[in-house]
Amino acid sequence: EAGVAQSPRYKIIEKRQSVAFWCNPISGHATLYWYQQILGQGPKLLIQFQNNGVVDDSQLPKDRFSAERLKGVDSTLKIQPAKLEDSAVYLCASRTRQNSPLHFGNGTRLTVT
Amino acid sequence: AQKVTQAQTEISVVEKEDVTLDCVYETRDTTYYLFWYKQPPSGELVFLIRRNSFDEQNEISGRYSWNFQKSTSSFNFTITASQVVDSAVYFCALSDPMDSNYQLIWGAGTKLIIKP
C-alpha cells in the first residue's frame, strides 16, 4: 500500500511569511495527525482529525497555525505569519483505528530565517 | 500523569556490538499500549513494534528484541550484532488509556550511533 505522502520536503522562508504543507494519508485511514518535531525532541501533536472533523487542536497555536481536512482525505497545515521558533520538521501521520500503529510521512523540514 | 522516559540521550557503539535502549513509562491504568519507532537520518518515523499491556512475553524479530516488564514499568529494546544501518533516533511511546483520542505520549528519543 502507498504510504503517507507529504509535500514539500523542504521549505525555507523568512519570518512573517506564510507557508502551507500538504498531506495525503494512507487510503482508508480515518484518523490524521499533524506533529511538530523540533530538532532533538520527540514529536509534539498539533492537531488530530477524525475524518474531516477536528478531534483535538488544543496544542495548535491558533493565532498563526491553521489546518483543514476537507472531504476527510487530504489535509493542509498553514502557518501565517511564521516565526523563527517555527523552524522544525512537520510530520503527518495516519492510522486506521484506536491504538493501531501510526504511519508517518517523510515530513517537511521548515527553516524560518 | 502519563509519562515516558528515555534516559539515554545518545549511545555510541562499534558495529557488531549489542546495545540496549531503555524505556520507562508511568501510567495509572492497567490497559495501555507501548510502541517503539525508529527515525533514521532521512526523517520519517518507522513503526517497529506495538505491545499490549496484558502481553508480557518478550518479542524477537531478527536482530531486534523487546523486553517488557510491568513490574519495573519498562519496555527495553535490544539490538543484537548492531549494524551501521541501525544508526537512528529511537522513540518509545505510550498510548494514553485515559485519553479517548488514543493519542501517543512520546519519550524524548535515544540517538544511536553505530560506528564501523
mmCIF file of C-alpha atoms in Angstrom:
data_model
loop_
_atom_site.group_PDB
_atom_site.id
_atom_site.type_symbol
_atom_site.label_atom_id
_atom_site.label_comp_id
_atom_site.label_asym_id
_atom_site.label_seq_id
_atom_site.Cartn_x
_atom_site.Cartn_y
_atom_site.Cartn_z
ATOM 1 C CA GLU A 1 0.000 0.000 0.000
ATOM 2 C CA ALA A 2 1.145 3.545 -0.633
ATOM 3 C CA GLY A 3 2.438 5.372 2.415
ATOM 4 C CA VAL A 4 1.604 8.780 3.800
ATOM 5 C CA ALA A 5 2.587 11.419 1.269
ATOM 6 C CA GLN A 6 3.786 14.861 2.276
ATOM 7 C CA SER A 7 4.987 17.874 0.351
ATOM 8 C CA PRO A 8 7.093 19.852 0.075
ATOM 9 C CA ARG A 9 10.077 18.016 1.501
ATOM 10 C CA TYR A 10 11.926 21.192 2.422
ATOM 11 C CA LYS A 11 10.898 24.813 2.741
ATOM 12 C CA ILE A 12 12.869 27.927 3.613
ATOM 13 C CA ILE A 13 11.000 31.160 4.295
ATOM 14 C CA GLU A 14 11.612 34.438 6.022
ATOM 15 C CA LYS A 15 9.873 35.305 9.259
ATOM 16 C CA ARG A 16 6.440 36.838 8.842
ATOM 17 C CA GLN A 17 5.904 34.984 5.571
ATOM 18 C CA SER A 18 3.263 32.293 5.190
ATOM 19 C CA VAL A 19 3.706 28.633 4.303
ATOM 20 C CA ALA A 20 1.485 25.624 3.675
ATOM 21 C CA PHE A 21 2.127 21.916 3.944
ATOM 22 C CA TRP A 22 0.132 19.145 2.317
ATOM 23 C CA CYS A 23 -0.543 15.597 3.451
ATOM 24 C CA ASN A 24 -2.272 12.657 1.822
ATOM 25 C CA PRO A 25 -2.819 9.804 4.312
ATOM 26 C CA ILE A 26 -2.960 6.118 3.586
ATOM 27 C CA SER A 27 -6.188 5.215 1.855
ATOM 28 C CA GLY A 28 -8.879 4.265 4.334
ATOM 29 C CA HIS A 29 -7.165 5.813 7.351
ATOM 30 C CA ALA A 30 -9.805 7.888 9.076
ATOM 31 C CA THR A 31 -7.549 9.496 11.663
ATOM 32 C CA LEU A 32 -4.930 12.030 10.621
ATOM 33 C CA TYR A 33 -2.394 13.873 12.757
ATOM 34 C CA TRP A 34 -0.046 16.795 12.311
ATOM 35 C CA TYR A 35 3.021 16.811 14.528
ATOM 36 C CA GLN A 36 5.778 19.354 15.016
ATOM 37 C CA GLN A 37 9.227 17.961 15.766
ATOM 38 C CA ILE A 38 11.922 20.362 16.857
ATOM 39 C CA LEU A 39 15.475 19.114 16.479
ATOM 40 C CA GLY A 40 16.457 16.817 19.335
ATOM 41 C CA GLN A 41 12.928 16.382 20.644
ATOM 42 C CA GLY A 42 10.077 13.950 20.245
ATOM 43 C CA PRO A 43 7.047 14.761 18.118
ATOM 44 C CA LYS A 44 4.554 17.240 19.523
ATOM 45 C CA LEU A 45 0.947 16.856 18.473
ATOM 46 C CA LEU A 46 -0.531 19.923 16.802
ATOM 47 C CA ILE A 47 -3.899 18.662 15.626
ATOM 48 C CA GLN A 48 -5.852 15.430 15.215
ATOM 49 C CA PHE A 49 -8.635 14.849 12.687
ATOM 50 C CA GLN A 50 -11.195 12.080 12.597
ATOM 51 C CA ASN A 51 -12.460 12.034 9.018
ATOM 52 C CA ASN A 52 -12.979 15.743 8.326
ATOM 53 C CA GLY A 53 -13.668 16.777 11.915
ATOM 54 C CA VAL A 54 -11.171 18.143 14.415
ATOM 55 C CA VAL A 55 -10.768 15.872 17.441
ATOM 56 C CA ASP A 56 -8.042 17.770 19.262
ATOM 57 C CA ASP A 57 -6.350 21.051 18.445
ATOM 58 C CA SER A 58 -5.502 22.061 21.993
ATOM 59 C CA GLN A 59 -1.791 22.453 21.218
ATOM 60 C CA LEU A 60 -2.195 24.264 17.927
ATOM 61 C CA PRO A 61 -1.118 27.944 18.132
ATOM 62 C CA LYS A 62 -4.315 29.156 16.581
ATOM 63 C CA ASP A 63 -3.189 32.742 16.224
ATOM 64 C CA ARG A 64 -0.840 31.662 13.450
ATOM 65 C CA PHE A 65 -1.483 27.995 12.630
ATOM 66 C CA SER A 66 -4.493 26.578 10.848
ATOM 67 C CA ALA A 67 -5.331 23.189 9.418
ATOM 68 C CA GLU A 68 -8.118 21.638 7.463
ATOM 69 C CA ARG A 69 -9.076 18.258 6.119
ATOM 70 C CA LEU A 70 -11.732 18.817 3.529
ATOM 71 C CA LYS A 71 -13.600 15.695 2.384
ATOM 72 C CA GLY A 72 -11.857 13.670 5.072
ATOM 73 C CA VAL A 73 -8.835 12.738 2.968
ATOM 74 C CA ASP A 74 -6.070 15.259 2.196
ATOM 75 C CA SER A 75 -5.050 17.796 4.766
ATOM 76 C CA THR A 76 -3.198 21.095 4.733
ATOM 77 C CA LEU A 77 -1.400 22.847 7.558
ATOM 78 C CA LYS A 78 -0.727 26.556 7.248
ATOM 79 C CA ILE A 79 1.435 28.956 9.205
ATOM 80 C CA GLN A 80 0.818 32.670 8.852
ATOM 81 C CA PRO A 81 2.880 34.593 9.812
ATOM 82 C CA ALA A 82 5.854 32.358 10.533
ATOM 83 C CA LYS A 83 8.218 32.951 13.432
ATOM 84 C CA LEU A 84 11.810 31.818 13.892
ATOM 85 C CA GLU A 85 10.717 29.283 16.516
ATOM 86 C CA ASP A 86 8.521 27.543 13.932
ATOM 87 C CA SER A 87 11.650 26.046 12.377
ATOM 88 C CA ALA A 88 11.045 22.310 12.726
ATOM 89 C CA VAL A 89 10.017 19.191 10.883
ATOM 90 C CA TYR A 90 6.268 18.925 10.352
ATOM 91 C CA LEU A 91 5.118 15.335 10.290
ATOM 92 C CA CYS A 92 1.823 13.987 9.085
ATOM 93 C CA ALA A 93 0.611 10.608 10.322
ATOM 94 C CA SER A 94 -2.469 8.462 9.905
ATOM 95 C CA ARG A 95 -3.968 5.368 11.464
ATOM 96 C CA THR A 96 -6.938 3.111 10.860
ATOM 97 C CA ARG A 97 -8.348 2.835 14.374
ATOM 98 C CA GLN A 98 -7.608 3.408 18.005
ATOM 99 C CA ASN A 99 -4.280 2.002 19.240
ATOM 100 C CA SER A 100 -3.253 0.847 15.784
ATOM 101 C CA PRO A 101 0.252 1.994 14.821
ATOM 102 C CA LEU A 102 0.718 5.445 13.389
ATOM 103 C CA HIS A 103 2.086 5.593 9.869
ATOM 104 C CA PHE A 104 4.193 8.673 9.196
ATOM 105 C CA GLY A 105 5.129 10.603 6.114
ATOM 106 C CA ASN A 106 8.666 11.780 5.418
ATOM 107 C CA GLY A 107 7.907 15.175 6.880
ATOM 108 C CA THR A 108 8.514 18.734 5.749
ATOM 109 C CA ARG A 109 11.611 20.428 7.111
ATOM 110 C CA LEU A 110 10.806 24.118 7.608
ATOM 111 C CA THR A 111 13.510 26.692 8.138
ATOM 112 C CA VAL A 112 12.436 30.209 9.087
ATOM 113 C CA THR A 113 15.159 32.845 8.695
ATOM 114 C CA ALA B 1 0.266 11.639 34.918
ATOM 115 C CA GLN B 2 1.339 9.536 31.971
ATOM 116 C CA LYS B 3 4.969 9.862 31.049
ATOM 117 C CA VAL B 4 7.655 8.107 29.004
ATOM 118 C CA THR B 5 11.305 8.448 29.953
ATOM 119 C CA GLN B 6 14.221 7.557 27.729
ATOM 120 C CA ALA B 7 17.146 8.426 29.947
ATOM 121 C CA GLN B 8 19.823 7.698 27.350
ATOM 122 C CA THR B 9 20.152 10.755 25.164
ATOM 123 C CA GLU B 10 22.831 9.264 22.940
ATOM 124 C CA ILE B 11 24.547 5.899 22.687
ATOM 125 C CA SER B 12 27.583 5.141 20.559
ATOM 126 C CA VAL B 13 28.826 1.605 19.929
ATOM 127 C CA VAL B 14 31.028 -0.145 17.448
ATOM 128 C CA GLU B 15 29.417 -2.273 14.796
ATOM 129 C CA LYS B 16 28.544 -5.837 15.837
ATOM 130 C CA GLU B 17 28.162 -4.898 19.475
ATOM 131 C CA ASP B 18 24.858 -5.489 21.222
ATOM 132 C CA VAL B 19 23.054 -2.424 22.502
ATOM 133 C CA THR B 20 20.001 -1.883 24.714
ATOM 134 C CA LEU B 21 17.807 1.193 24.642
ATOM 135 C CA ASP B 22 15.889 1.839 27.830
ATOM 136 C CA CYS B 23 12.288 2.985 28.125
ATOM 137 C CA VAL B 24 10.474 3.575 31.402
ATOM 138 C CA TYR B 25 6.842 4.625 31.480
ATOM 139 C CA GLU B 26 4.324 5.876 34.004
ATOM 140 C CA THR B 27 0.608 5.261 33.822
ATOM 141 C CA ARG B 28 -2.209 4.722 36.291
ATOM 142 C CA ASP B 29 -4.184 2.421 34.092
ATOM 143 C CA THR B 30 -3.853 -1.336 33.670
ATOM 144 C CA THR B 31 -4.675 -1.292 29.967
ATOM 145 C CA TYR B 32 -2.346 0.517 27.610
ATOM 146 C CA TYR B 33 -0.154 0.059 24.570
ATOM 147 C CA LEU B 34 3.555 0.655 24.170
ATOM 148 C CA PHE B 35 5.315 1.410 20.907
ATOM 149 C CA TRP B 36 8.819 1.763 19.511
ATOM 150 C CA TYR B 37 9.573 3.874 16.458
ATOM 151 C CA LYS B 38 12.801 4.382 14.524
ATOM 152 C CA GLN B 39 13.716 7.704 12.927
ATOM 153 C CA PRO B 40 16.650 7.364 10.518
ATOM 154 C CA PRO B 41 18.504 10.436 9.237
ATOM 155 C CA SER B 42 16.040 10.662 6.353
ATOM 156 C CA GLY B 43 13.444 11.801 8.869
ATOM 157 C CA GLU B 44 10.442 9.505 8.636
ATOM 158 C CA LEU B 45 9.255 7.731 11.751
ATOM 159 C CA VAL B 46 9.090 3.992 11.172
ATOM 160 C CA PHE B 47 6.902 1.780 13.329
ATOM 161 C CA LEU B 48 8.799 -1.124 14.930
ATOM 162 C CA ILE B 49 6.516 -2.742 17.484
ATOM 163 C CA ARG B 50 3.322 -2.372 19.484
ATOM 164 C CA ARG B 51 2.827 -4.203 22.774
ATOM 165 C CA ASN B 52 -0.399 -4.636 24.724
ATOM 166 C CA SER B 53 -0.064 -4.240 28.484
ATOM 167 C CA PHE B 54 -1.524 -7.701 29.028
ATOM 168 C CA ASP B 55 1.122 -9.416 26.920
ATOM 169 C CA GLU B 56 4.397 -9.619 28.802
ATOM 170 C CA GLN B 57 6.048 -12.097 26.501
ATOM 171 C CA ASN B 58 9.311 -10.918 25.082
ATOM 172 C CA GLU B 59 9.344 -10.319 21.367
ATOM 173 C CA ILE B 60 12.114 -11.120 18.919
ATOM 174 C CA SER B 61 12.286 -10.006 15.323
ATOM 175 C CA GLY B 62 15.573 -10.823 13.668
ATOM 176 C CA ARG B 63 18.283 -8.835 15.429
ATOM 177 C CA TYR B 64 15.697 -6.829 17.376
ATOM 178 C CA SER B 65 14.213 -7.908 20.679
ATOM 179 C CA TRP B 66 11.988 -6.235 23.241
ATOM 180 C CA ASN B 67 11.787 -6.901 26.969
ATOM 181 C CA PHE B 68 8.514 -5.784 28.571
ATOM 182 C CA GLN B 69 8.499 -5.829 32.383
ATOM 183 C CA LYS B 70 5.386 -4.473 34.068
ATOM 184 C CA SER B 71 6.969 -4.857 37.499
ATOM 185 C CA THR B 72 9.510 -2.176 36.631
ATOM 186 C CA SER B 73 7.352 -0.307 34.079
ATOM 187 C CA SER B 74 9.984 -0.816 31.436
ATOM 188 C CA PHE B 75 9.909 -1.710 27.764
ATOM 189 C CA ASN B 76 13.520 -2.013 26.672
ATOM 190 C CA PHE B 77 14.764 -2.565 23.156
ATOM 191 C CA THR B 78 17.882 -4.559 22.301
ATOM 192 C CA ILE B 79 19.699 -4.702 19.002
ATOM 193 C CA THR B 80 21.975 -7.695 18.647
ATOM 194 C CA ALA B 81 25.045 -7.529 16.414
ATOM 195 C CA SER B 82 24.407 -3.893 15.558
ATOM 196 C CA GLN B 83 24.954 -2.578 12.069
ATOM 197 C CA VAL B 84 25.673 0.890 10.714
ATOM 198 C CA VAL B 85 22.167 0.970 9.218
ATOM 199 C CA ASP B 86 20.770 0.813 12.747
ATOM 200 C CA SER B 87 22.020 4.350 13.338
ATOM 201 C CA ALA B 88 18.925 6.425 14.041
ATOM 202 C CA VAL B 89 16.913 8.070 16.774
ATOM 203 C CA TYR B 90 14.642 5.606 18.529
ATOM 204 C CA PHE B 91 11.447 6.700 20.256
ATOM 205 C CA CYS B 92 9.380 4.863 22.816
ATOM 206 C CA ALA B 93 5.724 5.880 23.144
ATOM 207 C CA LEU B 94 2.718 5.087 25.327
ATOM 208 C CA SER B 95 -0.890 5.097 24.274
ATOM 209 C CA ASP B 96 -2.709 7.025 26.944
ATOM 210 C CA PRO B 97 -5.660 4.920 28.086
ATOM 211 C CA MET B 98 -7.207 7.920 29.817
ATOM 212 C CA ASP B 99 -7.347 9.765 26.542
ATOM 213 C CA SER B 100 -10.404 8.913 24.479
ATOM 214 C CA ASN B 101 -8.490 10.080 21.414
ATOM 215 C CA TYR B 102 -5.827 7.402 21.979
ATOM 216 C CA GLN B 103 -3.019 9.842 21.440
ATOM 217 C CA LEU B 104 0.582 8.829 21.957
ATOM 218 C CA ILE B 105 2.830 10.096 24.721
ATOM 219 C CA TRP B 106 6.370 10.203 23.392
ATOM 220 C CA GLY B 107 9.727 9.842 25.028
ATOM 221 C CA ALA B 108 12.482 12.264 24.090
ATOM 222 C CA GLY B 109 14.260 9.673 21.993
ATOM 223 C CA THR B 110 17.660 7.994 22.109
ATOM 224 C CA LYS B 111 20.145 8.731 19.363
ATOM 225 C CA LEU B 112 22.014 5.562 18.455
ATOM 226 C CA ILE B 113 25.300 5.834 16.603
ATOM 227 C CA ILE B 114 26.837 2.675 15.212
ATOM 228 C CA LYS B 115 30.449 3.175 14.223
ATOM 229 C CA PRO B 116 32.004 0.948 11.563
#
